[in-house]
Amino acid sequence: MFLYQIRNDLALKLVSIQDADETFQLVDKNRAYLRKWLPWVDSSKTVEDTKASFLSFLKSYAEQKSLTTLIVYQGKIVGVASFNKIDWTNKIAYMGYWLGSEYQGKGIMTDVAKALTTYAFNELNLNRVEIHAAVENKKSRAIPERLGFIEEGTVRQTEWLYDHYVDHVIYGMLKSEWEQKI
């Protein structure tokens, strides 16, 4: 089982069916907030939907295609952080994340993204971490910017969010750059 301690009150743990109810409650409580930037929110209507997603995440993890973790802060699940895709051929991890609105502004996501980036380079021996964020999603974009990721460009109309397309900014970090920052 994957468990990655970041600090005394913060850890990442592999999704598990046992955590589906608590995770669903967090999503449900933050539904309107999360829906603005995440295309899957409307399809997560029940705990069973969350369990089905978790089973898919666990299968992908077993196949070494991704890593989806729950963010545990002070003993509570407060969000999700993942490598949505791991490209072993090119040694790239694509990071995604979300956090319940009441847990923002505590440095949680910055510490999580920093820990996952370090994990990608030191444990998985990858060469690159990418973060894609909607151009207008300032909070999500602030994470890679705070960590010194390089803004590499904008991809136009790359994601369909319910009734419209959004552009994404791509941020990248190379292992050699990260080693100089730490």
PDB file of N, CA and C in Angstrom, residues 130-138 140-141 144-145 150-156 158 166-172:
ATOM      1  N   GLU A 130       4.588  17.306 -15.539  1.00  0.00           N
ATOM      2  CA  GLU A 130       3.752  18.333 -16.166  1.00  0.00           C
ATOM      3  C   GLU A 130       2.502  18.554 -15.339  1.00  0.00           C
ATOM      4  N   ILE A 131       2.092  19.807 -15.290  1.00  0.00           N
ATOM      5  CA  ILE A 131       0.817  20.185 -14.684  1.00  0.00           C
ATOM      6  C   ILE A 131       0.077  21.026 -15.716  1.00  0.00           C
ATOM      7  N   HIS A 132      -1.156  20.618 -16.012  1.00  0.00           N
ATOM      8  CA  HIS A 132      -2.012  21.381 -16.919  1.00  0.00           C
ATOM      9  C   HIS A 132      -3.119  22.014 -16.078  1.00  0.00           C
ATOM     10  N   ALA A 133      -3.401  23.277 -16.302  1.00  0.00           N
ATOM     11  CA  ALA A 133      -4.463  23.959 -15.567  1.00  0.00           C
ATOM     12  C   ALA A 133      -5.198  24.902 -16.508  1.00  0.00           C
ATOM     13  N   ALA A 134      -6.492  25.018 -16.303  1.00  0.00           N
ATOM     14  CA  ALA A 134      -7.282  25.950 -17.110  1.00  0.00           C
ATOM     15  C   ALA A 134      -6.735  27.358 -16.927  1.00  0.00           C
ATOM     16  N   VAL A 135      -6.691  28.102 -18.004  1.00  0.00           N
ATOM     17  CA  VAL A 135      -6.130  29.452 -17.992  1.00  0.00           C
ATOM     18  C   VAL A 135      -6.753  30.295 -16.878  1.00  0.00           C
ATOM     19  N   GLU A 136      -8.056  30.208 -16.698  1.00  0.00           N
ATOM     20  CA  GLU A 136      -8.753  31.041 -15.711  1.00  0.00           C
ATOM     21  C   GLU A 136      -8.713  30.470 -14.297  1.00  0.00           C
ATOM     22  N   ASN A 137      -8.186  29.268 -14.121  1.00  0.00           N
ATOM     23  CA  ASN A 137      -8.142  28.643 -12.791  1.00  0.00           C
ATOM     24  C   ASN A 137      -6.891  29.127 -12.051  1.00  0.00           C
ATOM     25  N   LYS A 138      -6.989  30.313 -11.505  1.00  0.00           N
ATOM     26  CA  LYS A 138      -5.833  30.974 -10.880  1.00  0.00           C
ATOM     27  C   LYS A 138      -5.286  30.189  -9.689  1.00  0.00           C
ATOM     28  N   SER A 140      -5.347  26.910  -9.123  1.00  0.00           N
ATOM     29  CA  SER A 140      -4.627  25.729  -9.591  1.00  0.00           C
ATOM     30  C   SER A 140      -3.300  26.125 -10.235  1.00  0.00           C
ATOM     31  N   ARG A 141      -3.310  27.206 -10.972  1.00  0.00           N
ATOM     32  CA  ARG A 141      -2.088  27.681 -11.628  1.00  0.00           C
ATOM     33  C   ARG A 141      -1.058  28.185 -10.630  1.00  0.00           C
ATOM     34  N   PRO A 144       1.969  25.329  -9.451  1.00  0.00           N
ATOM     35  CA  PRO A 144       3.243  25.161 -10.179  1.00  0.00           C
ATOM     36  C   PRO A 144       4.055  26.454 -10.238  1.00  0.00           C
ATOM     37  N   GLU A 145       3.371  27.590 -10.285  1.00  0.00           N
ATOM     38  CA  GLU A 145       4.105  28.852 -10.318  1.00  0.00           C
ATOM     39  C   GLU A 145       4.881  29.053  -9.021  1.00  0.00           C
ATOM     40  N   ILE A 150       8.070  25.850 -15.043  1.00  0.00           N
ATOM     41  CA  ILE A 150       8.155  26.759 -16.178  1.00  0.00           C
ATOM     42  C   ILE A 150       6.833  26.731 -16.943  1.00  0.00           C
ATOM     43  N   GLU A 151       6.278  27.906 -17.185  1.00  0.00           N
ATOM     44  CA  GLU A 151       5.082  27.995 -18.032  1.00  0.00           C
ATOM     45  C   GLU A 151       5.545  27.827 -19.471  1.00  0.00           C
ATOM     46  N   GLU A 152       5.091  26.750 -20.109  1.00  0.00           N
ATOM     47  CA  GLU A 152       5.613  26.388 -21.423  1.00  0.00           C
ATOM     48  C   GLU A 152       4.700  26.729 -22.583  1.00  0.00           C
ATOM     49  N   GLY A 153       3.464  27.071 -22.298  1.00  0.00           N
ATOM     50  CA  GLY A 153       2.569  27.433 -23.381  1.00  0.00           C
ATOM     51  C   GLY A 153       1.121  27.196 -23.026  1.00  0.00           C
ATOM     52  N   THR A 154       0.270  27.520 -23.981  1.00  0.00           N
ATOM     53  CA  THR A 154      -1.171  27.367 -23.812  1.00  0.00           C
ATOM     54  C   THR A 154      -1.699  26.474 -24.924  1.00  0.00           C
ATOM     55  N   VAL A 155      -2.545  25.559 -24.539  1.00  0.00           N
ATOM     56  CA  VAL A 155      -3.217  24.688 -25.492  1.00  0.00           C
ATOM     57  C   VAL A 155      -4.666  25.168 -25.572  1.00  0.00           C
ATOM     58  N   ARG A 156      -5.096  25.497 -26.770  1.00  0.00           N
ATOM     59  CA  ARG A 156      -6.421  26.078 -26.947  1.00  0.00           C
ATOM     60  C   ARG A 156      -7.518  25.015 -26.960  1.00  0.00           C
ATOM     61  N   THR A 158      -8.771  22.731 -25.096  1.00  0.00           N
ATOM     62  CA  THR A 158      -8.300  21.359 -24.893  1.00  0.00           C
ATOM     63  C   THR A 158      -9.179  20.532 -23.970  1.00  0.00           C
ATOM     64  N   VAL A 166     -12.318  24.969 -22.530  1.00  0.00           N
ATOM     65  CA  VAL A 166     -11.381  25.851 -21.835  1.00  0.00           C
ATOM     66  C   VAL A 166      -9.980  25.603 -22.374  1.00  0.00           C
ATOM     67  N   ASP A 167      -9.182  26.652 -22.361  1.00  0.00           N
ATOM     68  CA  ASP A 167      -7.772  26.559 -22.722  1.00  0.00           C
ATOM     69  C   ASP A 167      -6.986  26.153 -21.478  1.00  0.00           C
ATOM     70  N   HIS A 168      -5.872  25.458 -21.668  1.00  0.00           N
ATOM     71  CA  HIS A 168      -4.999  25.057 -20.567  1.00  0.00           C
ATOM     72  C   HIS A 168      -3.618  25.663 -20.731  1.00  0.00           C
ATOM     73  N   VAL A 169      -3.040  26.036 -19.603  1.00  0.00           N
ATOM     74  CA  VAL A 169      -1.639  26.410 -19.543  1.00  0.00           C
ATOM     75  C   VAL A 169      -0.880  25.158 -19.138  1.00  0.00           C
ATOM     76  N   ILE A 170       0.249  24.911 -19.797  1.00  0.00           N
ATOM     77  CA  ILE A 170       1.088  23.757 -19.476  1.00  0.00           C
ATOM     78  C   ILE A 170       2.319  24.250 -18.730  1.00  0.00           C
ATOM     79  N   TYR A 171       2.539  23.612 -17.573  1.00  0.00           N
ATOM     80  CA  TYR A 171       3.726  23.890 -16.773  1.00  0.00           C
ATOM     81  C   TYR A 171       4.592  22.648 -16.761  1.00  0.00           C
ATOM     82  N   GLY A 172       5.897  22.826 -16.822  1.00  0.00           N
ATOM     83  CA  GLY A 172       6.811  21.692 -16.798  1.00  0.00           C
ATOM     84  C   GLY A 172       7.966  21.903 -15.840  1.00  0.00           C
TER      85      GLY A 172
END
